[in-house]
Amino acid sequence: MTMSLASIDTRSQHLQHAQSTPPTPKPIEKPKPKPKHHEKPKPKPKPEPKPLPKPEPKPEPKPEPKPEPKPEPKPKPEPKPEPTPKPKEESQQESAHKEVRPKQEPKENKKQEESNKTTEGAQANQLAYNQGVSDEFLMKIQMAISAKNKYPRMAMMRGIEGEVLVEFILNTDGTTTDIKISKSSGSDILNHAALNAVKEASRSFPTPKQRVRLRIPIAYTIKE
């Protein structure tokens, strides 16, 4: 195939012209406007209804008092005839049992014991304190009490001091009765300790020739 020079030149010119001319730009599309949302109008608040006036309550009619029914009179009971008492027939055995009376010896013994106690109590009240005893006798009793007396620990911790006057009766058989507080120290702890000391020491008391009432002071002093 043979081509002429003129055809080659025209083809090359066409190619150059095509390369030199820029392509036509595409038209730019404008953005579409967004649709506007129409706001709905807010509803107006409804006016609150005014409260209606309450009707005044009508006074209820008071019920008329009903007459109380009168109690019907009860019929009186007819008096019953009293039974006539029958004569009692006592047998020989019953009469024999009634004639036998219980012995009154126990009552007499009780009366005798009570009279002895009253006489002893009267004699004890008539006794004078520390009468008919020597100083040596009283010293032995005080020494026996001191040997058994103990200072209460609670009173010592609290710093309680005082003197207790204890009285009692010392019998001729060596027993001790009627132990009591004649004068308090003002502290129950010391009073209780003094009574216990006399009770425990009573076994060591000397025996008197006659019954005596004694009054012994017991002192509680904290030594530094």
mmCIF file with all atom_site columns, C-alpha atoms in Angstrom, residues 29-150:
data_model
loop_
_atom_site.group_PDB
_atom_site.id
_atom_site.type_symbol
_atom_site.label_atom_id
_atom_site.label_alt_id
_atom_site.label_comp_id
_atom_site.label_asym_id
_atom_site.label_entity_id
_atom_site.label_seq_id
_atom_site.pdbx_PDB_ins_code
_atom_site.Cartn_x
_atom_site.Cartn_y
_atom_site.Cartn_z
_atom_site.occupancy
_atom_site.B_iso_or_equiv
_atom_site.pdbx_formal_charge
_atom_site.auth_seq_id
_atom_site.auth_comp_id
_atom_site.auth_asym_id
_atom_site.auth_atom_id
_atom_site.pdbx_PDB_model_num
ATOM 1   C CA . GLU A 1 29  ? -24.340 21.488  38.768  1.00 0.00 ? 29  GLU A CA 1
ATOM 2   C CA . LYS A 1 30  ? -25.393 23.810  41.544  1.00 0.00 ? 30  LYS A CA 1
ATOM 3   C CA . PRO A 1 31  ? -26.468 22.096  44.823  1.00 0.00 ? 31  PRO A CA 1
ATOM 4   C CA . LYS A 1 32  ? -30.153 21.904  45.220  1.00 0.00 ? 32  LYS A CA 1
ATOM 5   C CA . PRO A 1 33  ? -31.511 23.952  48.124  1.00 0.00 ? 33  PRO A CA 1
ATOM 6   C CA . LYS A 1 34  ? -32.587 21.860  51.131  1.00 0.00 ? 34  LYS A CA 1
ATOM 7   C CA . PRO A 1 35  ? -36.269 21.942  51.847  1.00 0.00 ? 35  PRO A CA 1
ATOM 8   C CA . LYS A 1 36  ? -37.088 24.093  54.851  1.00 0.00 ? 36  LYS A CA 1
ATOM 9   C CA . HIS A 1 37  ? -38.979 22.414  57.669  1.00 0.00 ? 37  HIS A CA 1
ATOM 10  C CA . HIS A 1 38  ? -41.859 24.530  58.799  1.00 0.00 ? 38  HIS A CA 1
ATOM 11  C CA . GLU A 1 39  ? -42.090 24.463  62.625  1.00 0.00 ? 39  GLU A CA 1
ATOM 12  C CA . LYS A 1 40  ? -45.536 23.721  63.917  1.00 0.00 ? 40  LYS A CA 1
ATOM 13  C CA . PRO A 1 41  ? -46.933 26.389  66.208  1.00 0.00 ? 41  PRO A CA 1
ATOM 14  C CA . LYS A 1 42  ? -46.961 25.333  69.909  1.00 0.00 ? 42  LYS A CA 1
ATOM 15  C CA . PRO A 1 43  ? -50.433 24.811  71.328  1.00 0.00 ? 43  PRO A CA 1
ATOM 16  C CA . LYS A 1 44  ? -51.559 27.493  73.723  1.00 0.00 ? 44  LYS A CA 1
ATOM 17  C CA . PRO A 1 45  ? -52.099 26.301  77.353  1.00 0.00 ? 45  PRO A CA 1
ATOM 18  C CA . LYS A 1 46  ? -55.711 25.733  78.168  1.00 0.00 ? 46  LYS A CA 1
ATOM 19  C CA . PRO A 1 47  ? -57.049 27.854  81.023  1.00 0.00 ? 47  PRO A CA 1
ATOM 20  C CA . GLU A 1 48  ? -57.600 25.809  84.226  1.00 0.00 ? 48  GLU A CA 1
ATOM 21  C CA . PRO A 1 49  ? -61.256 25.491  85.122  1.00 0.00 ? 49  PRO A CA 1
ATOM 22  C CA . LYS A 1 50  ? -62.254 27.383  88.238  1.00 0.00 ? 50  LYS A CA 1
ATOM 23  C CA . PRO A 1 51  ? -63.393 25.124  91.122  1.00 0.00 ? 51  PRO A CA 1
ATOM 24  C CA . LEU A 1 52  ? -67.100 25.174  91.605  1.00 0.00 ? 52  LEU A CA 1
ATOM 25  C CA . PRO A 1 53  ? -68.248 26.229  95.098  1.00 0.00 ? 53  PRO A CA 1
ATOM 26  C CA . LYS A 1 54  ? -69.092 23.208  97.289  1.00 0.00 ? 54  LYS A CA 1
ATOM 27  C CA . PRO A 1 55  ? -72.685 23.062  98.353  1.00 0.00 ? 55  PRO A CA 1
ATOM 28  C CA . GLU A 1 56  ? -73.114 23.538  102.108 1.00 0.00 ? 56  GLU A CA 1
ATOM 29  C CA . PRO A 1 57  ? -74.192 20.290  103.827 1.00 0.00 ? 57  PRO A CA 1
ATOM 30  C CA . LYS A 1 58  ? -77.707 20.340  105.027 1.00 0.00 ? 58  LYS A CA 1
ATOM 31  C CA . PRO A 1 59  ? -78.144 19.597  108.733 1.00 0.00 ? 59  PRO A CA 1
ATOM 32  C CA . GLU A 1 60  ? -79.411 16.077  109.189 1.00 0.00 ? 60  GLU A CA 1
ATOM 33  C CA . PRO A 1 61  ? -82.582 15.835  111.200 1.00 0.00 ? 61  PRO A CA 1
ATOM 34  C CA . LYS A 1 62  ? -81.925 14.393  114.679 1.00 0.00 ? 62  LYS A CA 1
ATOM 35  C CA . PRO A 1 63  ? -83.745 11.142  115.323 1.00 0.00 ? 63  PRO A CA 1
ATOM 36  C CA . GLU A 1 64  ? -86.464 11.431  117.869 1.00 0.00 ? 64  GLU A CA 1
ATOM 37  C CA . PRO A 1 65  ? -85.645 9.496   121.073 1.00 0.00 ? 65  PRO A CA 1
ATOM 38  C CA . LYS A 1 66  ? -87.601 6.303   121.299 1.00 0.00 ? 66  LYS A CA 1
ATOM 39  C CA . PRO A 1 67  ? -89.352 5.674   124.590 1.00 0.00 ? 67  PRO A CA 1
ATOM 40  C CA . GLU A 1 68  ? -87.569 2.987   126.608 1.00 0.00 ? 68  GLU A CA 1
ATOM 41  C CA . PRO A 1 69  ? -89.696 -0.074  127.192 1.00 0.00 ? 69  PRO A CA 1
ATOM 42  C CA . LYS A 1 70  ? -90.687 -0.479  130.801 1.00 0.00 ? 70  LYS A CA 1
ATOM 43  C CA . PRO A 1 71  ? -89.494 -3.721  132.370 1.00 0.00 ? 71  PRO A CA 1
ATOM 44  C CA . GLU A 1 72  ? -92.241 -6.142  133.009 1.00 0.00 ? 72  GLU A CA 1
ATOM 45  C CA . PRO A 1 73  ? -92.649 -6.995  136.679 1.00 0.00 ? 73  PRO A CA 1
ATOM 46  C CA . LYS A 1 74  ? -91.259 -10.422 137.476 1.00 0.00 ? 74  LYS A CA 1
ATOM 47  C CA . PRO A 1 75  ? -93.572 -12.771 139.279 1.00 0.00 ? 75  PRO A CA 1
ATOM 48  C CA . LYS A 1 76  ? -92.604 -13.240 142.897 1.00 0.00 ? 76  LYS A CA 1
ATOM 49  C CA . PRO A 1 77  ? -91.444 -16.765 143.724 1.00 0.00 ? 77  PRO A CA 1
ATOM 50  C CA . GLU A 1 78  ? -93.779 -18.664 145.911 1.00 0.00 ? 78  GLU A CA 1
ATOM 51  C CA . PRO A 1 79  ? -92.284 -19.393 149.334 1.00 0.00 ? 79  PRO A CA 1
ATOM 52  C CA . LYS A 1 80  ? -91.223 -22.996 149.704 1.00 0.00 ? 80  LYS A CA 1
ATOM 53  C CA . PRO A 1 81  ? -92.353 -24.801 152.791 1.00 0.00 ? 81  PRO A CA 1
ATOM 54  C CA . GLU A 1 82  ? -89.466 -25.303 155.204 1.00 0.00 ? 82  GLU A CA 1
ATOM 55  C CA . PRO A 1 83  ? -88.709 -28.947 155.913 1.00 0.00 ? 83  PRO A CA 1
ATOM 56  C CA . THR A 1 84  ? -89.348 -29.987 159.454 1.00 0.00 ? 84  THR A CA 1
ATOM 57  C CA . PRO A 1 85  ? -86.098 -31.026 161.171 1.00 0.00 ? 85  PRO A CA 1
ATOM 58  C CA . LYS A 1 86  ? -85.878 -34.690 161.996 1.00 0.00 ? 86  LYS A CA 1
ATOM 59  C CA . PRO A 1 87  ? -84.638 -35.669 165.426 1.00 0.00 ? 87  PRO A CA 1
ATOM 60  C CA . LYS A 1 88  ? -81.046 -36.910 165.277 1.00 0.00 ? 88  LYS A CA 1
ATOM 61  C CA . GLU A 1 89  ? -80.455 -40.360 166.539 1.00 0.00 ? 89  GLU A CA 1
ATOM 62  C CA . GLU A 1 90  ? -76.985 -40.573 167.967 1.00 0.00 ? 90  GLU A CA 1
ATOM 63  C CA . SER A 1 91  ? -75.481 -43.985 168.184 1.00 0.00 ? 91  SER A CA 1
ATOM 64  C CA . GLN A 1 92  ? -73.515 -45.184 171.159 1.00 0.00 ? 92  GLN A CA 1
ATOM 65  C CA . GLN A 1 93  ? -70.270 -45.091 169.177 1.00 0.00 ? 93  GLN A CA 1
ATOM 66  C CA . GLU A 1 94  ? -70.746 -41.431 168.138 1.00 0.00 ? 94  GLU A CA 1
ATOM 67  C CA . SER A 1 95  ? -71.513 -40.412 171.698 1.00 0.00 ? 95  SER A CA 1
ATOM 68  C CA . ALA A 1 96  ? -68.448 -42.289 172.888 1.00 0.00 ? 96  ALA A CA 1
ATOM 69  C CA . HIS A 1 97  ? -66.250 -40.494 170.312 1.00 0.00 ? 97  HIS A CA 1
ATOM 70  C CA . LYS A 1 98  ? -67.633 -37.110 171.361 1.00 0.00 ? 98  LYS A CA 1
ATOM 71  C CA . GLU A 1 99  ? -66.946 -37.782 175.009 1.00 0.00 ? 99  GLU A CA 1
ATOM 72  C CA . VAL A 1 100 ? -63.270 -38.507 174.282 1.00 0.00 ? 100 VAL A CA 1
ATOM 73  C CA . ARG A 1 101 ? -61.419 -35.149 174.231 1.00 0.00 ? 101 ARG A CA 1
ATOM 74  C CA . PRO A 1 102 ? -57.958 -34.607 172.742 1.00 0.00 ? 102 PRO A CA 1
ATOM 75  C CA . LYS A 1 103 ? -55.065 -34.185 175.092 1.00 0.00 ? 103 LYS A CA 1
ATOM 76  C CA . GLN A 1 104 ? -54.012 -30.600 175.782 1.00 0.00 ? 104 GLN A CA 1
ATOM 77  C CA . GLU A 1 105 ? -50.456 -31.398 176.796 1.00 0.00 ? 105 GLU A CA 1
ATOM 78  C CA . PRO A 1 106 ? -48.811 -29.963 173.629 1.00 0.00 ? 106 PRO A CA 1
ATOM 79  C CA . LYS A 1 107 ? -50.597 -26.622 174.094 1.00 0.00 ? 107 LYS A CA 1
ATOM 80  C CA . GLU A 1 108 ? -49.489 -26.468 177.703 1.00 0.00 ? 108 GLU A CA 1
ATOM 81  C CA . ASN A 1 109 ? -45.903 -27.188 176.660 1.00 0.00 ? 109 ASN A CA 1
ATOM 82  C CA . LYS A 1 110 ? -46.023 -24.414 174.039 1.00 0.00 ? 110 LYS A CA 1
ATOM 83  C CA . LYS A 1 111 ? -47.378 -21.967 176.580 1.00 0.00 ? 111 LYS A CA 1
ATOM 84  C CA . GLN A 1 112 ? -44.602 -22.920 178.990 1.00 0.00 ? 112 GLN A CA 1
ATOM 85  C CA . GLU A 1 113 ? -41.936 -22.373 176.306 1.00 0.00 ? 113 GLU A CA 1
ATOM 86  C CA . GLU A 1 114 ? -43.403 -18.998 175.345 1.00 0.00 ? 114 GLU A CA 1
ATOM 87  C CA . SER A 1 115 ? -43.478 -17.903 178.963 1.00 0.00 ? 115 SER A CA 1
ATOM 88  C CA . ASN A 1 116 ? -39.843 -18.956 179.373 1.00 0.00 ? 116 ASN A CA 1
ATOM 89  C CA . LYS A 1 117 ? -38.869 -16.954 176.295 1.00 0.00 ? 117 LYS A CA 1
ATOM 90  C CA . THR A 1 118 ? -40.694 -13.864 177.501 1.00 0.00 ? 118 THR A CA 1
ATOM 91  C CA . THR A 1 119 ? -39.049 -14.089 180.914 1.00 0.00 ? 119 THR A CA 1
ATOM 92  C CA . GLU A 1 120 ? -35.638 -14.533 179.301 1.00 0.00 ? 120 GLU A CA 1
ATOM 93  C CA . GLY A 1 121 ? -36.261 -11.544 177.039 1.00 0.00 ? 121 GLY A CA 1
ATOM 94  C CA . ALA A 1 122 ? -37.374 -9.431  179.978 1.00 0.00 ? 122 ALA A CA 1
ATOM 95  C CA . GLN A 1 123 ? -34.293 -10.432 181.941 1.00 0.00 ? 123 GLN A CA 1
ATOM 96  C CA . ALA A 1 124 ? -32.068 -9.619  178.962 1.00 0.00 ? 124 ALA A CA 1
ATOM 97  C CA . ASN A 1 125 ? -33.596 -6.156  178.683 1.00 0.00 ? 125 ASN A CA 1
ATOM 98  C CA . GLN A 1 126 ? -32.995 -5.574  182.387 1.00 0.00 ? 126 GLN A CA 1
ATOM 99  C CA . LEU A 1 127 ? -29.287 -6.453  182.071 1.00 0.00 ? 127 LEU A CA 1
ATOM 100 C CA . ALA A 1 128 ? -26.940 -3.490  182.169 1.00 0.00 ? 128 ALA A CA 1
ATOM 101 C CA . TYR A 1 129 ? -24.070 -3.270  179.712 1.00 0.00 ? 129 TYR A CA 1
ATOM 102 C CA . ASN A 1 130 ? -20.778 -4.828  180.873 1.00 0.00 ? 130 ASN A CA 1
ATOM 103 C CA . GLN A 1 131 ? -22.151 -5.310  184.391 1.00 0.00 ? 131 GLN A CA 1
ATOM 104 C CA . GLY A 1 132 ? -20.445 -7.858  186.671 1.00 0.00 ? 132 GLY A CA 1
ATOM 105 C CA . VAL A 1 133 ? -17.426 -8.440  184.407 1.00 0.00 ? 133 VAL A CA 1
ATOM 106 C CA . SER A 1 134 ? -13.852 -7.420  185.003 1.00 0.00 ? 134 SER A CA 1
ATOM 107 C CA . ASP A 1 135 ? -11.594 -5.445  182.705 1.00 0.00 ? 135 ASP A CA 1
ATOM 108 C CA . GLU A 1 136 ? -9.551  -8.598  182.138 1.00 0.00 ? 136 GLU A CA 1
ATOM 109 C CA . PHE A 1 137 ? -12.704 -10.416 180.963 1.00 0.00 ? 137 PHE A CA 1
ATOM 110 C CA . LEU A 1 138 ? -13.515 -7.610  178.510 1.00 0.00 ? 138 LEU A CA 1
ATOM 111 C CA . MET A 1 139 ? -9.922  -7.585  177.270 1.00 0.00 ? 139 MET A CA 1
ATOM 112 C CA . LYS A 1 140 ? -10.122 -11.303 176.396 1.00 0.00 ? 140 LYS A CA 1
ATOM 113 C CA . ILE A 1 141 ? -13.323 -10.714 174.420 1.00 0.00 ? 141 ILE A CA 1
ATOM 114 C CA . GLN A 1 142 ? -11.818 -7.763  172.527 1.00 0.00 ? 142 GLN A CA 1
ATOM 115 C CA . MET A 1 143 ? -8.700  -9.788  171.695 1.00 0.00 ? 143 MET A CA 1
ATOM 116 C CA . ALA A 1 144 ? -10.841 -12.664 170.370 1.00 0.00 ? 144 ALA A CA 1
ATOM 117 C CA . ILE A 1 145 ? -12.806 -10.231 168.157 1.00 0.00 ? 145 ILE A CA 1
ATOM 118 C CA . SER A 1 146 ? -9.622  -8.542  166.888 1.00 0.00 ? 146 SER A CA 1
ATOM 119 C CA . ALA A 1 147 ? -8.220  -11.947 165.862 1.00 0.00 ? 147 ALA A CA 1
ATOM 120 C CA . LYS A 1 148 ? -11.270 -12.609 163.634 1.00 0.00 ? 148 LYS A CA 1
ATOM 121 C CA . ASN A 1 149 ? -11.868 -9.040  162.467 1.00 0.00 ? 149 ASN A CA 1
ATOM 122 C CA . LYS A 1 150 ? -10.822 -8.209  158.901 1.00 0.00 ? 150 LYS A CA 1
#
